[in-house]
mmCIF file of C-alpha atoms in Angstrom:
data_model
loop_
_atom_site.group_PDB
_atom_site.id
_atom_site.type_symbol
_atom_site.label_atom_id
_atom_site.label_comp_id
_atom_site.label_asym_id
_atom_site.label_seq_id
_atom_site.Cartn_x
_atom_site.Cartn_y
_atom_site.Cartn_z
ATOM 1 C CA MET J 1 54.322 118.509 122.511
ATOM 2 C CA ARG J 2 51.091 116.675 123.299
ATOM 3 C CA GLY J 3 50.427 116.135 126.953
ATOM 4 C CA ARG J 4 52.245 119.045 127.895
ATOM 5 C CA THR J 5 51.378 122.817 128.620
ATOM 6 C CA SER J 6 54.056 125.390 128.105
ATOM 7 C CA GLY J 7 54.083 128.058 131.078
ATOM 8 C CA SER J 8 54.642 131.928 130.446
ATOM 9 C CA ALA J 9 57.610 133.886 131.312
ATOM 10 C CA ASP J 10 55.562 135.573 134.055
ATOM 11 C CA GLN J 11 54.631 132.672 135.791
ATOM 12 C CA ASP J 12 56.199 131.184 138.955
ATOM 13 C CA ARG J 13 58.864 128.536 137.840
ATOM 14 C CA TRP J 14 57.749 126.148 140.602
ATOM 15 C CA SER J 15 54.127 126.105 139.490
ATOM 16 C CA ARG J 16 54.999 125.281 135.972
ATOM 17 C CA LYS J 17 54.483 121.850 134.454
ATOM 18 C CA ASP J 18 57.055 122.348 131.444
ATOM 19 C CA TRP J 19 60.396 121.541 132.968
ATOM 20 C CA TRP J 20 63.203 120.162 130.830
ATOM 21 C CA GLY J 21 66.799 119.168 131.527
ATOM 22 C CA VAL J 22 69.585 117.132 130.660
ATOM 23 C CA VAL J 23 70.564 114.152 133.099
ATOM 24 C CA LEU J 24 73.930 112.615 133.147
ATOM 25 C CA ASP J 25 74.819 109.062 134.326
ATOM 26 C CA SER J 26 77.455 108.694 137.201
ATOM 27 C CA PRO J 27 78.561 106.180 139.555
ATOM 28 C CA ASP J 28 78.623 108.874 142.151
ATOM 29 C CA PRO J 29 75.950 111.470 141.228
ATOM 30 C CA HIS J 30 76.163 113.560 144.336
ATOM 31 C CA ALA J 31 79.989 113.902 143.651
ATOM 32 C CA LEU J 32 79.354 114.840 140.153
ATOM 33 C CA ALA J 33 76.785 117.359 141.179
ATOM 34 C CA ALA J 34 79.010 118.825 143.529
ATOM 35 C CA PHE J 35 81.675 119.186 140.907
ATOM 36 C CA TYR J 36 79.246 121.182 138.590
ATOM 37 C CA SER J 37 77.799 123.083 141.457
ATOM 38 C CA ALA J 38 81.295 124.332 142.359
ATOM 39 C CA LEU J 39 82.224 124.806 138.645
ATOM 40 C CA LEU J 40 79.121 126.853 137.597
ATOM 41 C CA GLY J 41 78.025 128.510 141.217
ATOM 42 C CA TRP J 42 74.577 126.835 140.805
ATOM 43 C CA PRO J 43 73.717 125.112 144.303
ATOM 44 C CA VAL J 44 72.636 121.635 144.520
ATOM 45 C CA TRP J 45 68.902 121.446 144.649
ATOM 46 C CA VAL J 46 67.552 120.497 148.122
ATOM 47 C CA PRO J 47 63.853 119.796 148.630
ATOM 48 C CA ASP J 48 62.305 121.996 151.035
ATOM 49 C CA ASP J 49 59.698 119.225 152.465
ATOM 50 C CA GLY J 50 62.240 117.564 154.650
ATOM 51 C CA ARG J 51 62.940 114.704 152.519
ATOM 52 C CA PRO J 52 66.505 113.153 152.704
ATOM 53 C CA GLU J 53 68.698 113.164 150.011
ATOM 54 C CA ASP J 54 67.990 111.032 147.038
ATOM 55 C CA PRO J 55 70.278 108.014 147.137
ATOM 56 C CA VAL J 56 70.206 107.724 143.311
ATOM 57 C CA GLY J 57 70.359 111.135 142.161
ATOM 58 C CA ALA J 58 71.291 114.837 142.677
ATOM 59 C CA ALA J 59 70.242 118.184 140.628
ATOM 60 C CA LEU J 60 71.292 121.555 140.574
ATOM 61 C CA ASP J 61 68.954 124.574 141.182
ATOM 62 C CA LEU J 62 69.783 127.080 138.244
ATOM 63 C CA GLY J 63 67.623 129.512 140.089
ATOM 64 C CA GLU J 64 65.618 130.721 137.105
ATOM 65 C CA GLY J 65 63.931 129.256 134.103
ATOM 66 C CA VAL J 66 62.701 125.663 134.000
ATOM 67 C CA GLY J 67 65.681 123.944 132.833
ATOM 68 C CA TYR J 68 67.845 121.638 135.027
ATOM 69 C CA LEU J 69 71.010 119.679 134.979
ATOM 70 C CA SER J 70 70.671 116.466 136.954
ATOM 71 C CA PHE J 71 72.711 113.313 137.837
ATOM 72 C CA GLN J 72 71.412 109.648 138.218
ATOM 73 C CA ARG J 73 73.402 106.703 139.736
ATOM 74 C CA ASN J 74 74.542 104.025 137.275
ATOM 75 C CA ASP J 75 76.542 101.451 138.596
ATOM 76 C CA ALA J 76 77.277 99.853 135.304
ATOM 77 C CA TYR J 77 78.610 103.546 133.922
ATOM 78 C CA VAL J 78 81.433 103.379 131.330
ATOM 79 C CA ARG J 79 83.592 106.396 131.005
ATOM 80 C CA PRO J 80 83.569 107.687 127.386
ATOM 81 C CA THR J 81 86.739 107.940 125.181
ATOM 82 C CA TRP J 82 87.781 111.263 123.969
ATOM 83 C CA PRO J 83 88.548 111.737 121.295
ATOM 84 C CA ALA J 84 86.045 109.217 119.856
ATOM 85 C CA ALA J 85 87.736 105.892 118.835
ATOM 86 C CA ALA J 86 86.200 103.148 116.804
ATOM 87 C CA GLY J 87 84.878 100.084 119.442
ATOM 88 C CA GLN J 88 85.163 102.388 122.315
ATOM 89 C CA GLN J 89 82.414 104.067 124.691
ATOM 90 C CA GLN J 90 81.324 106.995 122.776
ATOM 91 C CA MET J 91 80.096 110.297 124.396
ATOM 92 C CA MET J 92 76.359 110.556 124.326
ATOM 93 C CA LEU J 93 76.257 114.331 124.703
ATOM 94 C CA HIS J 94 78.453 117.057 125.961
ATOM 95 C CA LEU J 95 77.605 120.305 127.813
ATOM 96 C CA ASP J 96 78.933 123.910 126.569
ATOM 97 C CA PHE J 97 79.485 126.681 128.621
ATOM 98 C CA GLU J 98 80.550 130.079 127.446
ATOM 99 C CA VAL J 99 83.086 131.895 129.338
ATOM 100 C CA GLU J 100 84.895 135.478 129.122
ATOM 101 C CA ASP J 101 88.157 134.301 130.297
ATOM 102 C CA LEU J 102 89.119 130.887 128.875
ATOM 103 C CA PRO J 103 92.514 130.420 130.583
ATOM 104 C CA ALA J 104 90.903 131.415 134.032
ATOM 105 C CA ALA J 105 87.861 129.023 133.534
ATOM 106 C CA VAL J 106 89.851 126.277 132.417
ATOM 107 C CA GLU J 107 92.346 126.731 135.355
ATOM 108 C CA HIS J 108 89.283 126.743 137.758
ATOM 109 C CA ALA J 109 87.834 123.415 136.089
ATOM 110 C CA LEU J 110 91.331 121.734 136.486
ATOM 111 C CA GLU J 111 91.418 122.865 140.286
ATOM 112 C CA LEU J 112 88.206 121.235 141.036
ATOM 113 C CA GLY J 113 88.991 117.789 139.228
ATOM 114 C CA ALA J 114 88.477 118.113 135.562
ATOM 115 C CA VAL J 115 90.993 116.880 132.964
ATOM 116 C CA LEU J 116 92.170 118.835 129.853
ATOM 117 C CA PRO J 117 92.793 116.105 127.242
ATOM 118 C CA ASP J 118 95.631 116.569 124.565
ATOM 119 C CA HIS J 119 93.178 116.557 121.612
ATOM 120 C CA GLN J 120 91.919 120.047 121.408
ATOM 121 C CA PRO J 121 89.943 120.527 117.903
ATOM 122 C CA GLN J 122 89.457 124.415 118.199
ATOM 123 C CA ASP J 123 91.613 127.515 119.372
ATOM 124 C CA ASP J 124 88.620 129.220 121.194
ATOM 125 C CA VAL J 125 87.195 126.092 122.972
ATOM 126 C CA ARG J 126 88.638 123.884 125.463
ATOM 127 C CA VAL J 127 87.517 120.382 125.844
ATOM 128 C CA LEU J 128 87.728 119.112 129.507
ATOM 129 C CA LEU J 129 86.466 115.861 130.943
ATOM 130 C CA ASP J 130 84.561 116.138 134.230
ATOM 131 C CA PRO J 131 85.576 113.500 137.028
ATOM 132 C CA ASP J 132 83.318 110.730 135.457
ATOM 133 C CA GLY J 133 84.911 111.357 132.148
ATOM 134 C CA HIS J 134 81.919 113.275 130.332
ATOM 135 C CA PRO J 135 83.329 115.697 127.901
ATOM 136 C CA PHE J 136 82.480 119.251 128.415
ATOM 137 C CA CYS J 137 83.312 122.472 126.615
ATOM 138 C CA LEU J 138 84.464 125.881 127.821
ATOM 139 C CA TYR J 139 84.333 128.530 125.026
ATOM 140 C CA THR J 140 84.476 132.233 124.263
#
């Protein structure tokens, strides 16, 4: 991409300038960050320069690489409909997470506040909805 220099695998991740990520809208980005942090075991990123918590967003620290999962406040956020329905808010994307034990992973997500919709299109995948209604998939 023009205007972007790719880092190298041996370069310190914090010195790189080729970060990329996914940002989910949320009416409460800190609560959604806490949900995904508990689900995935990735800590919520905290700036080390003494800055206060960002009132409009939060991000998870994946601990390696230069990818991130972030959450931004959107007071006009409308929950998507799953499964999709004509004339209703559509999902813009969904997250996929590979697991080894699908029933255990689904149980964990439900304990944290996810919802398991009736519509499940595949046997080895479970579509769940996070607390804000974003679909995400757990698969083996």
